[in-house]
Amino acid sequence: MKLTLNVNGEDRDLDIDPRTTLLDALRNHLELTGSKKGCDHGQCGACTILLNGRRINACLTLAVMHEGDEILTIEGVGQPGSLSPLQRAFVQNDGYQCGYCTPGQIMSAKGMMAEFDLGWPSNVSDDLTAVPDFSRTEIRERMSGNLCRCSAYPGICAAIEEAAPEERNTGTEAAE
């Protein structure tokens, strides 16, 4: 089946089996290997990408369902020598260990910051109608879908807190 995906701001043509997951299309057909295949069941978050500005697990959806959607992968976030604020903060705060989960963590953090900017409550928000507090409790809850087998969670939380002032200014663009 032929389709065109808009990935990192560029239209990419594919001819794939309609049963191909979005993750496999990105990794195996477009050679964008930053998004990782962890559990392949949507439980670890290693494959997190932004789809029209919202974070999703790319292993749980089919590529053919997303023609015309805007897909942002870790490859579209920063480049060597020009890292995003979140990428820099992950390095500075040792927010990675083996690095396998790091692309998914960074993409999830970008999506989470956009959710904060939109005022979306989480399961730990005290008031569902108030602007959510950008607290460590909220960050932990909102990032709980991304697992790190090396347990770099303290560094990940510190990186998110450090990058938030700068990243949240750009994070809203993804959610629009």
PDB file of C-alpha atoms in Angstrom:
ATOM      1  CA  MET A   1       0.000   0.000   0.000  1.00  0.00           C
ATOM      2  CA  LYS A   2       1.350   3.401  -0.957  1.00  0.00           C
ATOM      3  CA  LEU A   3       1.112   6.290   1.461  1.00  0.00           C
ATOM      4  CA  THR A   4       2.869   9.497   2.418  1.00  0.00           C
ATOM      5  CA  LEU A   5       3.823  10.313   5.979  1.00  0.00           C
ATOM      6  CA  ASN A   6       4.910  13.762   7.101  1.00  0.00           C
ATOM      7  CA  VAL A   7       7.851  13.005   9.366  1.00  0.00           C
ATOM      8  CA  ASN A   8       9.891  15.752  10.997  1.00  0.00           C
ATOM      9  CA  GLY A   9       8.458  18.292   8.568  1.00  0.00           C
ATOM     10  CA  GLU A  10       9.190  16.295   5.434  1.00  0.00           C
ATOM     11  CA  ASP A  11       6.809  14.208   3.304  1.00  0.00           C
ATOM     12  CA  ARG A  12       8.083  10.654   3.009  1.00  0.00           C
ATOM     13  CA  ASP A  13       6.612   8.178   0.513  1.00  0.00           C
ATOM     14  CA  LEU A  14       6.213   4.555   1.523  1.00  0.00           C
ATOM     15  CA  ASP A  15       5.004   1.347  -0.101  1.00  0.00           C
ATOM     16  CA  ILE A  16       4.288  -0.965   2.812  1.00  0.00           C
ATOM     17  CA  ASP A  17       2.120  -3.815   4.025  1.00  0.00           C
ATOM     18  CA  PRO A  18      -1.014  -2.237   5.575  1.00  0.00           C
ATOM     19  CA  ARG A  19      -0.331  -4.205   8.764  1.00  0.00           C
ATOM     20  CA  THR A  20       2.943  -2.314   9.390  1.00  0.00           C
ATOM     21  CA  THR A  21       3.014  -0.449  12.667  1.00  0.00           C
ATOM     22  CA  LEU A  22       4.025   3.197  12.648  1.00  0.00           C
ATOM     23  CA  LEU A  23       7.112   2.275  14.673  1.00  0.00           C
ATOM     24  CA  ASP A  24       8.208  -0.334  12.131  1.00  0.00           C
ATOM     25  CA  ALA A  25       7.534   2.081   9.255  1.00  0.00           C
ATOM     26  CA  LEU A  26       9.743   4.694  10.922  1.00  0.00           C
ATOM     27  CA  ARG A  27      12.534   2.308  11.906  1.00  0.00           C
ATOM     28  CA  ASN A  28      12.579  -0.242   9.108  1.00  0.00           C
ATOM     29  CA  HIS A  29      11.357   1.712   6.097  1.00  0.00           C
ATOM     30  CA  LEU A  30      12.480   5.273   6.800  1.00  0.00           C
ATOM     31  CA  GLU A  31      15.613   4.314   8.767  1.00  0.00           C
ATOM     32  CA  LEU A  32      14.702   6.612  11.657  1.00  0.00           C
ATOM     33  CA  THR A  33      15.970   4.350  14.414  1.00  0.00           C
ATOM     34  CA  GLY A  34      15.848   6.843  17.278  1.00  0.00           C
ATOM     35  CA  SER A  35      12.452   5.559  18.420  1.00  0.00           C
ATOM     36  CA  LYS A  36      13.129   2.206  20.041  1.00  0.00           C
ATOM     37  CA  LYS A  37      11.159  -1.021  20.032  1.00  0.00           C
ATOM     38  CA  GLY A  38      11.080  -1.980  23.697  1.00  0.00           C
ATOM     39  CA  CYS A  39       8.170  -4.116  24.820  1.00  0.00           C
ATOM     40  CA  ASP A  40       6.180  -3.816  21.539  1.00  0.00           C
ATOM     41  CA  HIS A  41       3.022  -3.714  23.695  1.00  0.00           C
ATOM     42  CA  GLY A  42       2.764  -0.010  24.614  1.00  0.00           C
ATOM     43  CA  GLN A  43       3.931  -0.601  28.153  1.00  0.00           C
ATOM     44  CA  CYS A  44       7.474   0.827  28.216  1.00  0.00           C
ATOM     45  CA  GLY A  45       7.252   4.067  26.199  1.00  0.00           C
ATOM     46  CA  ALA A  46      10.546   3.530  24.331  1.00  0.00           C
ATOM     47  CA  CYS A  47       8.718   4.156  21.039  1.00  0.00           C
ATOM     48  CA  THR A  48       7.072   7.445  22.091  1.00  0.00           C
ATOM     49  CA  ILE A  49       6.722  10.003  19.300  1.00  0.00           C
ATOM     50  CA  LEU A  50       4.578  13.098  18.854  1.00  0.00           C
ATOM     51  CA  LEU A  51       1.640  12.722  16.479  1.00  0.00           C
ATOM     52  CA  ASN A  52       0.015  16.059  15.693  1.00  0.00           C
ATOM     53  CA  GLY A  53       1.709  17.350  18.844  1.00  0.00           C
ATOM     54  CA  ARG A  54       0.424  14.613  21.155  1.00  0.00           C
ATOM     55  CA  ARG A  55       2.537  11.801  22.501  1.00  0.00           C
ATOM     56  CA  ILE A  56       1.699   8.266  21.440  1.00  0.00           C
ATOM     57  CA  ASN A  57       3.303   4.845  21.486  1.00  0.00           C
ATOM     58  CA  ALA A  58       4.225   4.236  17.845  1.00  0.00           C
ATOM     59  CA  CYS A  59       4.155   0.462  18.359  1.00  0.00           C
ATOM     60  CA  LEU A  60       0.388   0.526  18.984  1.00  0.00           C
ATOM     61  CA  THR A  61      -0.816   2.134  15.760  1.00  0.00           C
ATOM     62  CA  LEU A  62      -0.642   1.302  12.084  1.00  0.00           C
ATOM     63  CA  ALA A  63       1.245   3.583   9.699  1.00  0.00           C
ATOM     64  CA  VAL A  64      -1.642   3.623   7.198  1.00  0.00           C
ATOM     65  CA  MET A  65      -3.815   5.358   9.782  1.00  0.00           C
ATOM     66  CA  HIS A  66      -1.594   8.464   9.771  1.00  0.00           C
ATOM     67  CA  GLU A  67      -1.387   9.759   6.228  1.00  0.00           C
ATOM     68  CA  GLY A  68      -1.528  13.559   6.487  1.00  0.00           C
ATOM     69  CA  ASP A  69      -0.669  13.615  10.188  1.00  0.00           C
ATOM     70  CA  GLU A  70       2.423  15.418  11.464  1.00  0.00           C
ATOM     71  CA  ILE A  71       4.885  13.020  13.040  1.00  0.00           C
ATOM     72  CA  LEU A  72       7.804  14.226  15.148  1.00  0.00           C
ATOM     73  CA  THR A  73      10.516  11.761  16.125  1.00  0.00           C
ATOM     74  CA  ILE A  74      13.637  12.297  18.179  1.00  0.00           C
ATOM     75  CA  GLU A  75      15.546  12.864  14.935  1.00  0.00           C
ATOM     76  CA  GLY A  76      13.456  15.994  14.370  1.00  0.00           C
ATOM     77  CA  VAL A  77      14.089  17.440  17.830  1.00  0.00           C
ATOM     78  CA  GLY A  78      17.771  18.294  17.756  1.00  0.00           C
ATOM     79  CA  GLN A  79      20.984  17.513  15.996  1.00  0.00           C
ATOM     80  CA  PRO A  80      24.498  16.795  17.194  1.00  0.00           C
ATOM     81  CA  GLY A  81      25.995  20.174  17.980  1.00  0.00           C
ATOM     82  CA  SER A  82      22.549  21.751  18.206  1.00  0.00           C
ATOM     83  CA  LEU A  83      20.689  19.858  20.915  1.00  0.00           C
ATOM     84  CA  SER A  84      17.245  20.858  22.127  1.00  0.00           C
ATOM     85  CA  PRO A  85      16.981  22.236  25.682  1.00  0.00           C
ATOM     86  CA  LEU A  86      15.663  18.855  26.856  1.00  0.00           C
ATOM     87  CA  GLN A  87      18.471  16.924  25.197  1.00  0.00           C
ATOM     88  CA  ARG A  88      21.074  19.250  26.756  1.00  0.00           C
ATOM     89  CA  ALA A  89      19.426  18.886  30.176  1.00  0.00           C
ATOM     90  CA  PHE A  90      19.379  15.089  29.909  1.00  0.00           C
ATOM     91  CA  VAL A  91      23.136  15.137  29.261  1.00  0.00           C
ATOM     92  CA  GLN A  92      23.862  17.679  32.011  1.00  0.00           C
ATOM     93  CA  ASN A  93      21.745  15.852  34.626  1.00  0.00           C
ATOM     94  CA  ASP A  94      22.797  12.307  33.706  1.00  0.00           C
ATOM     95  CA  GLY A  95      19.195  11.604  32.710  1.00  0.00           C
ATOM     96  CA  TYR A  96      20.231   8.566  30.766  1.00  0.00           C
ATOM     97  CA  GLN A  97      22.292   5.517  31.526  1.00  0.00           C
ATOM     98  CA  CYS A  98      22.250   2.983  28.712  1.00  0.00           C
ATOM     99  CA  GLY A  99      20.311   5.515  26.622  1.00  0.00           C
ATOM    100  CA  TYR A 100      17.841   3.009  25.189  1.00  0.00           C
ATOM    101  CA  CYS A 101      14.782   4.695  26.698  1.00  0.00           C
ATOM    102  CA  THR A 102      16.114   8.245  26.325  1.00  0.00           C
ATOM    103  CA  PRO A 103      14.507   9.115  22.948  1.00  0.00           C
ATOM    104  CA  GLY A 104      11.091   8.006  24.245  1.00  0.00           C
ATOM    105  CA  GLN A 105      11.644   9.853  27.522  1.00  0.00           C
ATOM    106  CA  ILE A 106      12.523  13.073  25.703  1.00  0.00           C
ATOM    107  CA  MET A 107       9.566  12.805  23.313  1.00  0.00           C
ATOM    108  CA  SER A 108       7.231  12.046  26.199  1.00  0.00           C
ATOM    109  CA  ALA A 109       8.618  15.017  28.157  1.00  0.00           C
ATOM    110  CA  LYS A 110       8.010  17.311  25.160  1.00  0.00           C
ATOM    111  CA  GLY A 111       4.434  16.077  24.889  1.00  0.00           C
ATOM    112  CA  MET A 112       3.934  16.341  28.633  1.00  0.00           C
ATOM    113  CA  MET A 113       5.076  19.978  28.647  1.00  0.00           C
ATOM    114  CA  ALA A 114       2.588  20.767  25.881  1.00  0.00           C
ATOM    115  CA  GLU A 115      -0.129  19.126  28.007  1.00  0.00           C
ATOM    116  CA  PHE A 116       0.866  21.390  30.922  1.00  0.00           C
ATOM    117  CA  ASP A 117       0.689  24.423  28.657  1.00  0.00           C
ATOM    118  CA  LEU A 118      -2.817  23.404  27.602  1.00  0.00           C
ATOM    119  CA  GLY A 119      -3.824  23.074  31.277  1.00  0.00           C
ATOM    120  CA  TRP A 120      -4.609  19.359  31.136  1.00  0.00           C
ATOM    121  CA  PRO A 121      -4.896  17.781  34.596  1.00  0.00           C
ATOM    122  CA  SER A 122      -3.325  14.441  35.492  1.00  0.00           C
ATOM    123  CA  ASN A 123      -4.350  11.699  37.915  1.00  0.00           C
ATOM    124  CA  VAL A 124      -2.555  13.527  40.750  1.00  0.00           C
ATOM    125  CA  SER A 125      -3.892  17.033  40.022  1.00  0.00           C
ATOM    126  CA  ASP A 126      -5.745  18.277  43.096  1.00  0.00           C
ATOM    127  CA  ASP A 127      -8.132  20.485  41.147  1.00  0.00           C
ATOM    128  CA  LEU A 128      -9.234  19.405  37.675  1.00  0.00           C
ATOM    129  CA  THR A 129     -10.209  22.958  36.715  1.00  0.00           C
ATOM    130  CA  ALA A 130      -7.074  24.754  37.975  1.00  0.00           C
ATOM    131  CA  VAL A 131      -3.875  25.318  36.033  1.00  0.00           C
ATOM    132  CA  PRO A 132      -1.724  22.288  36.924  1.00  0.00           C
ATOM    133  CA  ASP A 133       1.290  22.890  39.129  1.00  0.00           C
ATOM    134  CA  PHE A 134       4.557  21.938  37.411  1.00  0.00           C
ATOM    135  CA  SER A 135       5.668  19.909  40.423  1.00  0.00           C
ATOM    136  CA  ARG A 136       7.861  16.831  40.664  1.00  0.00           C
ATOM    137  CA  THR A 137       4.767  14.807  41.661  1.00  0.00           C
ATOM    138  CA  GLU A 138       3.024  15.889  38.454  1.00  0.00           C
ATOM    139  CA  ILE A 139       6.128  15.185  36.361  1.00  0.00           C
ATOM    140  CA  ARG A 140       6.485  11.689  37.829  1.00  0.00           C
ATOM    141  CA  GLU A 141       2.818  10.883  37.214  1.00  0.00           C
ATOM    142  CA  ARG A 142       2.835  12.226  33.674  1.00  0.00           C
ATOM    143  CA  MET A 143       6.073  10.384  32.825  1.00  0.00           C
ATOM    144  CA  SER A 144       4.973   7.112  34.447  1.00  0.00           C
ATOM    145  CA  GLY A 145       4.258   5.525  31.051  1.00  0.00           C
ATOM    146  CA  ASN A 146       7.957   5.639  30.195  1.00  0.00           C
ATOM    147  CA  LEU A 147      10.102   3.047  31.900  1.00  0.00           C
ATOM    148  CA  CYS A 148      13.860   3.232  32.446  1.00  0.00           C
ATOM    149  CA  ARG A 149      15.412  -0.108  33.288  1.00  0.00           C
ATOM    150  CA  CYS A 150      18.559   1.649  34.543  1.00  0.00           C
ATOM    151  CA  SER A 151      16.472   3.724  36.992  1.00  0.00           C
ATOM    152  CA  ALA A 152      17.766   7.107  35.876  1.00  0.00           C
ATOM    153  CA  TYR A 153      14.501   8.653  37.078  1.00  0.00           C
ATOM    154  CA  PRO A 154      16.057  11.279  39.401  1.00  0.00           C
ATOM    155  CA  GLY A 155      18.214  12.576  36.529  1.00  0.00           C
ATOM    156  CA  ILE A 156      15.267  12.490  34.121  1.00  0.00           C
ATOM    157  CA  CYS A 157      13.080  14.521  36.512  1.00  0.00           C
ATOM    158  CA  ALA A 158      15.925  16.996  37.120  1.00  0.00           C
ATOM    159  CA  ALA A 159      16.460  17.354  33.366  1.00  0.00           C
ATOM    160  CA  ILE A 160      12.774  18.025  32.748  1.00  0.00           C
ATOM    161  CA  GLU A 161      12.658  20.623  35.536  1.00  0.00           C
ATOM    162  CA  GLU A 162      15.811  22.308  34.220  1.00  0.00           C
ATOM    163  CA  ALA A 163      14.672  22.409  30.593  1.00  0.00           C
ATOM    164  CA  ALA A 164      11.040  23.332  31.246  1.00  0.00           C
ATOM    165  CA  PRO A 165      11.381  27.136  31.202  1.00  0.00           C
ATOM    166  CA  GLU A 166      13.040  27.091  27.797  1.00  0.00           C
ATOM    167  CA  GLU A 167      11.382  23.981  26.379  1.00  0.00           C
ATOM    168  CA  ARG A 168       7.836  24.939  27.312  1.00  0.00           C
ATOM    169  CA  ASN A 169       8.144  28.017  25.111  1.00  0.00           C
ATOM    170  CA  THR A 170       8.699  25.733  22.133  1.00  0.00           C
ATOM    171  CA  GLY A 171       6.577  22.821  23.388  1.00  0.00           C
ATOM    172  CA  THR A 172       3.306  24.588  22.627  1.00  0.00           C
ATOM    173  CA  GLU A 173       4.158  24.645  18.939  1.00  0.00           C
ATOM    174  CA  ALA A 174       3.949  20.863  18.873  1.00  0.00           C
ATOM    175  CA  ALA A 175       0.478  20.832  20.420  1.00  0.00           C
ATOM    176  CA  GLU A 176      -1.024  23.369  18.042  1.00  0.00           C
TER     177      GLU A 176
END
